[in-house]
XYZ file of C-alpha atoms in Angstrom:
304
model
C -70.693 -38.079 -35.031
C -67.351 -36.565 -35.958
C -64.825 -38.801 -37.715
C -61.165 -37.975 -38.227
C -60.230 -39.265 -41.692
C -56.496 -39.803 -42.207
C -55.274 -39.942 -45.795
C -58.063 -37.704 -47.058
C -56.356 -37.058 -50.403
C -56.240 -40.734 -51.407
C -58.695 -42.757 -53.457
C -60.762 -43.961 -50.504
C -60.047 -40.977 -48.267
C -61.548 -38.490 -50.694
C -64.665 -40.616 -51.052
C -64.989 -40.843 -47.267
C -64.954 -37.076 -46.909
C -67.346 -36.517 -49.833
C -69.887 -39.161 -48.763
C -69.907 -38.818 -44.970
C -72.810 -36.366 -44.879
C -74.988 -38.893 -46.739
C -74.657 -41.126 -43.667
C -75.386 -38.342 -41.202
C -71.725 -38.109 -40.216
C -69.205 -35.286 -40.126
C -65.840 -36.135 -41.684
C -62.775 -34.118 -40.756
C -60.432 -34.886 -43.656
C -56.688 -34.599 -43.092
C -54.098 -35.215 -45.792
C -50.451 -35.944 -45.087
C -49.457 -32.284 -45.138
C -52.054 -31.595 -42.434
C -51.539 -34.775 -40.402
C -48.509 -37.032 -40.715
C -49.503 -40.238 -38.927
C -45.832 -41.100 -38.354
C -45.729 -38.108 -35.955
C -47.474 -38.941 -32.691
C -47.584 -35.322 -31.583
C -49.557 -34.363 -34.701
C -52.125 -37.067 -33.984
C -52.517 -35.872 -30.390
C -52.877 -32.292 -31.612
C -55.706 -33.181 -33.992
C -57.518 -35.345 -31.456
C -57.460 -32.483 -28.971
C -58.505 -29.916 -31.574
C -61.321 -31.824 -33.299
C -62.481 -34.203 -30.539
C -63.605 -36.941 -32.974
C -65.649 -39.934 -31.837
C -63.900 -42.244 -34.337
C -60.770 -42.391 -36.495
C -60.757 -43.911 -39.985
C -57.288 -44.500 -41.393
C -57.108 -44.490 -45.180
C -53.482 -43.299 -45.210
C -50.923 -45.759 -46.584
C -47.727 -46.145 -48.541
C -49.149 -47.868 -51.626
C -46.297 -47.758 -54.170
C -45.798 -51.516 -54.258
C -42.631 -51.549 -56.365
C -41.024 -48.486 -54.747
C -41.510 -50.096 -51.337
C -38.865 -52.681 -52.226
C -36.185 -49.984 -52.207
C -37.898 -47.590 -49.774
C -38.520 -50.087 -46.992
C -37.947 -47.630 -44.151
C -40.607 -45.233 -45.406
C -43.077 -48.025 -46.188
C -42.833 -49.366 -42.630
C -42.991 -45.872 -41.152
C -46.341 -45.174 -42.828
C -47.868 -48.672 -42.937
C -46.748 -49.989 -39.533
C -45.649 -47.127 -37.296
C -48.436 -44.790 -38.401
C -51.235 -47.238 -37.546
C -49.517 -48.018 -34.245
C -49.440 -44.312 -33.406
C -53.112 -43.923 -34.329
C -54.147 -46.949 -32.284
C -52.194 -45.800 -29.224
C -53.684 -42.307 -29.458
C -57.179 -43.729 -29.991
C -56.776 -45.904 -26.892
C -55.815 -42.882 -24.810
C -58.744 -40.883 -26.200
C -61.230 -43.720 -25.802
C -62.279 -43.793 -29.467
C -62.300 -46.676 -31.982
C -60.211 -47.000 -35.128
C -61.288 -48.312 -38.536
C -58.322 -49.186 -40.752
C -57.858 -50.253 -44.371
C -55.562 -53.125 -45.258
C -54.835 -55.268 -48.283
C -54.877 -58.654 -49.995
C -51.076 -58.364 -50.231
C -50.794 -59.814 -46.724
C -51.307 -63.222 -48.389
C -48.767 -65.086 -50.487
C -51.103 -65.357 -53.459
C -51.228 -69.130 -53.681
C -54.483 -71.040 -53.465
C -57.681 -71.906 -55.254
C -60.341 -70.733 -52.784
C -61.140 -67.250 -51.459
C -58.863 -66.175 -48.609
C -60.512 -66.004 -45.183
C -59.607 -63.630 -42.372
C -58.018 -66.429 -40.335
C -55.966 -67.886 -43.180
C -52.193 -67.947 -42.871
C -50.541 -64.685 -43.916
C -47.267 -64.728 -45.841
C -46.614 -61.487 -47.719
C -44.102 -61.732 -50.553
C -42.874 -58.134 -50.556
C -42.256 -55.082 -48.415
C -45.642 -53.503 -49.102
C -47.605 -56.532 -47.901
C -45.268 -57.135 -44.975
C -45.521 -53.528 -43.819
C -49.321 -53.578 -44.070
C -49.479 -56.811 -42.073
C -47.220 -55.277 -39.446
C -49.667 -52.371 -39.253
C -52.571 -54.751 -38.646
C -50.652 -56.434 -35.855
C -49.634 -53.126 -34.274
C -53.252 -51.976 -34.135
C -54.416 -55.241 -32.580
C -51.732 -54.944 -29.889
C -52.638 -51.359 -28.989
C -56.409 -51.104 -29.275
C -59.186 -53.688 -28.733
C -61.798 -51.372 -30.301
C -60.538 -51.639 -33.868
C -61.927 -52.893 -37.153
C -59.539 -53.737 -39.991
C -60.998 -54.024 -43.480
C -58.837 -55.798 -46.046
C -59.660 -55.050 -49.653
C -58.161 -55.566 -53.108
C -57.542 -54.008 -56.525
C -58.820 -50.554 -55.594
C -59.919 -48.228 -58.387
C -62.078 -45.132 -58.571
C -62.670 -41.617 -59.768
C -59.753 -40.067 -57.877
C -56.033 -40.704 -57.871
C -53.912 -43.147 -59.820
C -55.339 -46.607 -60.472
C -55.604 -49.395 -63.031
C -58.731 -47.997 -64.700
C -57.140 -44.622 -65.384
C -53.929 -46.276 -66.561
C -55.853 -48.434 -69.025
C -57.748 -45.401 -70.346
C -54.462 -43.606 -70.938
C -52.786 -46.577 -72.599
C -55.888 -47.349 -74.611
C -55.792 -43.828 -76.045
C -52.090 -44.101 -76.889
C -51.792 -47.635 -78.281
C -53.474 -49.882 -80.789
C -52.620 -52.969 -78.732
C -51.211 -53.862 -75.355
C -50.506 -56.886 -73.196
C -52.175 -57.340 -69.811
C -51.398 -59.990 -67.208
C -53.919 -62.820 -67.243
C -52.559 -65.145 -64.523
C -53.261 -62.896 -61.528
C -56.826 -63.154 -60.203
C -58.619 -60.891 -57.739
C -61.653 -58.755 -57.037
C -61.669 -55.176 -58.359
C -63.116 -52.879 -55.684
C -64.375 -49.351 -56.264
C -63.074 -46.767 -53.795
C -66.454 -45.150 -53.219
C -67.916 -48.531 -52.394
C -65.172 -49.141 -49.808
C -65.889 -45.730 -48.322
C -69.581 -46.581 -48.200
C -68.893 -49.753 -46.215
C -66.681 -47.905 -43.727
C -69.238 -45.126 -43.314
C -72.066 -47.632 -42.862
C -70.030 -49.242 -40.084
C -69.319 -45.824 -38.563
C -73.033 -44.982 -38.571
C -73.810 -48.341 -36.997
C -71.303 -47.548 -34.242
C -72.851 -44.106 -33.743
C -76.285 -45.675 -33.268
C -75.362 -48.792 -31.312
C -72.248 -47.694 -29.429
C -70.208 -50.691 -30.539
C -69.153 -52.911 -33.442
C -68.089 -56.542 -33.692
C -64.424 -55.603 -33.638
C -61.726 -57.441 -35.532
C -60.720 -58.354 -39.036
C -62.959 -58.389 -42.124
C -62.609 -58.780 -45.877
C -64.407 -56.769 -48.521
C -63.943 -56.701 -52.298
C -65.843 -56.531 -55.542
C -67.131 -59.638 -57.336
C -66.918 -61.755 -59.398
C -63.235 -62.685 -59.416
C -61.381 -61.879 -62.614
C -57.884 -61.432 -64.028
C -56.265 -58.107 -64.851
C -56.770 -59.056 -68.503
C -60.520 -59.560 -67.941
C -60.664 -56.260 -66.053
C -58.916 -54.404 -68.890
C -61.203 -55.879 -71.530
C -64.275 -54.706 -69.623
C -62.794 -51.249 -69.094
C -62.199 -50.846 -72.820
C -65.601 -52.227 -73.752
C -67.429 -49.799 -71.506
C -65.139 -46.841 -72.274
C -65.691 -47.203 -76.007
C -69.450 -47.368 -75.541
C -69.335 -44.132 -73.495
C -67.095 -42.323 -75.967
C -64.155 -42.119 -73.575
C -62.139 -43.987 -76.216
C -62.568 -43.607 -79.966
C -61.752 -47.273 -80.469
C -60.853 -50.272 -78.354
C -57.234 -51.415 -78.432
C -56.428 -55.057 -78.976
C -55.624 -56.663 -75.616
C -53.261 -59.629 -75.466
C -53.193 -61.910 -72.399
C -49.659 -62.236 -71.045
C -48.059 -64.102 -68.151
C -46.683 -62.412 -65.058
C -43.250 -63.619 -66.138
C -43.612 -61.545 -69.313
C -44.040 -58.370 -67.245
C -41.407 -58.476 -64.480
C -41.738 -55.989 -61.616
C -39.521 -55.275 -58.577
C -42.238 -56.572 -56.227
C -43.951 -59.916 -56.666
C -47.722 -59.622 -57.027
C -50.061 -62.234 -55.523
C -51.328 -64.581 -58.230
C -54.475 -65.217 -56.169
C -56.083 -62.203 -54.463
C -59.663 -63.410 -54.105
C -61.064 -62.541 -50.665
C -63.774 -64.438 -48.806
C -66.167 -61.698 -47.685
C -68.723 -63.922 -45.969
C -67.864 -62.788 -42.424
C -68.845 -59.182 -43.156
C -72.076 -60.362 -44.753
C -72.908 -62.682 -41.871
C -72.222 -60.002 -39.259
C -73.746 -56.956 -40.964
C -75.553 -58.106 -44.095
C -73.086 -56.227 -46.328
C -72.838 -57.984 -49.691
C -70.188 -57.781 -52.365
C -71.084 -55.569 -55.301
C -70.591 -56.419 -58.966
C -67.443 -54.523 -59.964
C -68.699 -54.235 -63.544
C -71.620 -52.088 -62.368
C -69.370 -49.974 -60.169
C -66.954 -49.589 -63.097
C -69.831 -48.323 -65.239
C -70.606 -45.672 -62.614
C -66.971 -44.519 -62.450
C -66.629 -44.328 -66.229
C -69.930 -42.473 -66.573
C -68.754 -39.932 -63.990
C -65.470 -39.541 -65.858
C -67.358 -39.055 -69.119
C -69.548 -36.352 -67.557
C -66.726 -34.447 -65.917
C -63.968 -34.656 -68.537
C -63.181 -31.227 -69.966
C -63.166 -30.906 -73.795
C -59.382 -30.725 -73.952
C -59.027 -33.804 -71.788
C -61.587 -35.705 -73.846
C -59.667 -34.825 -76.996
C -56.539 -36.409 -75.547
C -58.451 -39.671 -75.115
C -59.714 -39.695 -78.687
């Protein structure tokens, strides 16, 4: 089965393209320069050229703080783009799998957020992603939206790579300890989407709708950073661990408000397909080991 992957240069998009063959699938990866999802005519062109049996959208405007001042662009990519994809998919008779985010919630609560919980995004990024979900649902019944959280991985910019850089530069740093969520490795997200795509290829359908998927157990950014440094030191990615101080969100003001509670209830995906949450600490170990193997000598020196 041929899959058109939008956003193929992103964290999850790259993993989708690299791993598709392991699932017996053919991924046609398109980055923004090749396919701008805000341009309907480009979508139609690619559907006619490649004739995919499914679209997976990993393209998104993900600069959370920049979205506050670049609202028009955030909505163009996160709302209008998914609407264009869903409308084109409906005309072509193919399904759409789409990635969304924990930022659709307000971040208040003390239990994992379910798919049917009230949404109340606190910033432009979350609001634009929620609008994208709604646009897809209005255009295309055969869709599956996968919300995830705290994405990190081998490719692109993410919290793990930022901590490695800061850990190499500083003896100590403060990390927010009052925001809680589930770190989720990009390759693992790609694996879930590709498993679902293979299931569709074999069965001809999926239980369409909204699902949650994230790593476990829940932790704070501070906990996440401590584990990154512990593992990185053991692998030799860092010569020594920096001292990490827990700080409050109020001590690190940002243009966009982050959800204090980003823990997702992933039981629906498990009940429907038997897909379980993975331990993010094990996935982190895999990412750091891959970084340790592939770092060039000059790059390793800069982390020492």
